[in-house]
Short mmCIF file of C-alpha atoms in Angstrom, two decimals:
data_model
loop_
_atom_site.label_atom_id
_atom_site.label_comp_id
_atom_site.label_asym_id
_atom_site.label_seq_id
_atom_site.Cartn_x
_atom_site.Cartn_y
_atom_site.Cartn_z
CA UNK A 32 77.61 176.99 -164.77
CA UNK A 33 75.58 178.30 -161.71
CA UNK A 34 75.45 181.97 -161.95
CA UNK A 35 74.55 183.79 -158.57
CA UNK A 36 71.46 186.40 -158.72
CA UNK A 37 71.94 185.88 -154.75
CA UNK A 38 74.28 184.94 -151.85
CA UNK A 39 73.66 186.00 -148.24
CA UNK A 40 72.95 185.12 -144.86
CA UNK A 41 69.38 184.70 -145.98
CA UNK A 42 69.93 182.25 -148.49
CA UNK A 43 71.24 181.71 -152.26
CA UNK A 44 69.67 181.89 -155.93
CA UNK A 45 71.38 180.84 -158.87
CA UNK A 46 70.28 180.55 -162.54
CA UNK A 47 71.59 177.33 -164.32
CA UNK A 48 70.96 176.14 -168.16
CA UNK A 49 71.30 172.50 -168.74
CA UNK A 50 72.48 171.71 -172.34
CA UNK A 51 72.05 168.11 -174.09
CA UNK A 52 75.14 166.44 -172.28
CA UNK A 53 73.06 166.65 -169.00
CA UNK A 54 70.26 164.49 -170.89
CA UNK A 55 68.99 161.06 -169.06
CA UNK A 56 65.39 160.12 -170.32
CA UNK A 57 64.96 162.01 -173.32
CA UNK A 58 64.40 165.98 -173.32
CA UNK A 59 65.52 165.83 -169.36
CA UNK A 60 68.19 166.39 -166.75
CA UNK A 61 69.19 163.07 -165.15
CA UNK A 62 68.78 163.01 -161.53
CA UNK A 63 72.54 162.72 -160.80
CA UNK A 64 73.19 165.76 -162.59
CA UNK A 65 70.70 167.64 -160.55
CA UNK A 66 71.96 166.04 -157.19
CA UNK A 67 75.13 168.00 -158.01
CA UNK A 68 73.70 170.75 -158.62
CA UNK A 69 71.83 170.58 -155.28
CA UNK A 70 75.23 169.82 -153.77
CA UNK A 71 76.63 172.91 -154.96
CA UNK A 72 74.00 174.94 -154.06
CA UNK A 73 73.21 174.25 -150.61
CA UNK A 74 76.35 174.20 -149.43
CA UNK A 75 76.69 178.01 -151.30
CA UNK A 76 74.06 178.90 -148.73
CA UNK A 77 76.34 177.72 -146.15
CA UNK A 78 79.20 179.84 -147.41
CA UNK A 79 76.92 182.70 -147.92
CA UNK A 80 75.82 182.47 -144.08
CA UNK A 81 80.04 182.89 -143.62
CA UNK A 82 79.69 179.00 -141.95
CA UNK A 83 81.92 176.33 -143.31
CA UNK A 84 81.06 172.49 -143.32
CA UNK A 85 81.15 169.63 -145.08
CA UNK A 86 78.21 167.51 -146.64
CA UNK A 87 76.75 164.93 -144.11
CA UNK A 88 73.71 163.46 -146.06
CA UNK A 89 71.82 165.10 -148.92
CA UNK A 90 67.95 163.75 -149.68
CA UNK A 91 66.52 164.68 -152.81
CA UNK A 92 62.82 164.74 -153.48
CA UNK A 93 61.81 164.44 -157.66
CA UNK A 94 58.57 166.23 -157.82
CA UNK A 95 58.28 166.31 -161.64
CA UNK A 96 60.72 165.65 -164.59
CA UNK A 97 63.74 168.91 -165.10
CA UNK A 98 63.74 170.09 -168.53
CA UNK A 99 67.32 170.70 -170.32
CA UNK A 100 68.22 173.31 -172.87
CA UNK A 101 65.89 175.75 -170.63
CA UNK A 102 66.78 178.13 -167.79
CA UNK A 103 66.30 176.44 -164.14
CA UNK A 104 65.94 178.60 -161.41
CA UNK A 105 68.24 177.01 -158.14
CA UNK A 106 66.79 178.47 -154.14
CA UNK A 107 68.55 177.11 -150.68
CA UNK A 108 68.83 178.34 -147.17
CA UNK A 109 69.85 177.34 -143.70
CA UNK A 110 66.75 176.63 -141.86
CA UNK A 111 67.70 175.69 -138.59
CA UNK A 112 70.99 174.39 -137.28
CA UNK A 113 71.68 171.61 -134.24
CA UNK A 114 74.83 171.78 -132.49
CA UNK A 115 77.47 171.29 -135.13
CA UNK A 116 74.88 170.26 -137.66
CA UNK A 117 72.98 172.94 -140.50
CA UNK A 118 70.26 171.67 -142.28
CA UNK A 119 69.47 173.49 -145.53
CA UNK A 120 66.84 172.84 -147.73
CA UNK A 121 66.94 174.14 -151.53
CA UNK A 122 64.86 173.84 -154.27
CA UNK A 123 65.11 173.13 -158.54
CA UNK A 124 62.14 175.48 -160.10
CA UNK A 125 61.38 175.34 -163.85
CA UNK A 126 59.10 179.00 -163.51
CA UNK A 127 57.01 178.21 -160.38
CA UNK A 128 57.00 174.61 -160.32
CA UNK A 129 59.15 172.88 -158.20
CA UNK A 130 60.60 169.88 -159.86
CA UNK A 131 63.16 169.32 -157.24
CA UNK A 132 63.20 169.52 -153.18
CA UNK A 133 66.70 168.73 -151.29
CA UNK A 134 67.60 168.74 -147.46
CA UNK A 135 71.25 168.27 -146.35
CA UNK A 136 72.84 168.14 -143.31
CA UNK A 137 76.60 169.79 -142.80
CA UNK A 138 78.41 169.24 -140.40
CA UNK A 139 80.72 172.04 -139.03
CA UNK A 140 84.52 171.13 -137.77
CA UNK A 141 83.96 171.65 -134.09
CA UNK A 142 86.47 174.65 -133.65
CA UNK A 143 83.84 176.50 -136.14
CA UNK A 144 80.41 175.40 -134.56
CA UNK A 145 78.39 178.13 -133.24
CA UNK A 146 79.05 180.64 -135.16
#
């Protein structure tokens, strides 16, 4: 369960503890698990920015292995958006270290673009 510490137009943080059943290689989160996660969480920052969309591509970037059974620390905003597209970029942090960077690209219904 994500739970919000923040959710507005300047971008979304969310705490998250993975238990065992989000285990691939041994003592980590599998990488499908935490594409979910990113998922959920950029698109939060698109709700947050009062924008609705829905996923166009998502590209995740594995830095360094996610722990489970440890608090992860989840980070996305809109940084810049193209006609009907937003891209948002987020983050997976384990303290300071990144172990995951994510970029997606929404795409808004065009009677909502723009605004």
């Amino acid at each position: 369960v994500l739970r919000w510490q923040k959710a507005d137009a300047d971008g979304v943080e969310a705490k998250v503890y993975l238990g065992l059943q989000y285990q691939g290689p041994p003592g980590r989160a599998h990488g499908g698990v935490l594409a979910w996660i990113m998922d959920a969480v950029l698109a939060r920052a698109m709700h947050a920015s009062m924008r609705i969309g829905v996923t166009g591509t998502l590209t995740l970037r594995y830095r360094a292995a996610t722990p489970i059974e440890q608090e992860l620390t989840c980070r996305a905003r809109i940084v810049r958006s193209e006609g009907r597209k937003l891209i948002i970029e987020g983050q997976v942090l384990v303290g300071d270290e990144v172990t995951v960077e994510a970029e997606g690209i929404w795409i808004q219904p065009a009677a909502f673009a723009n605004n």
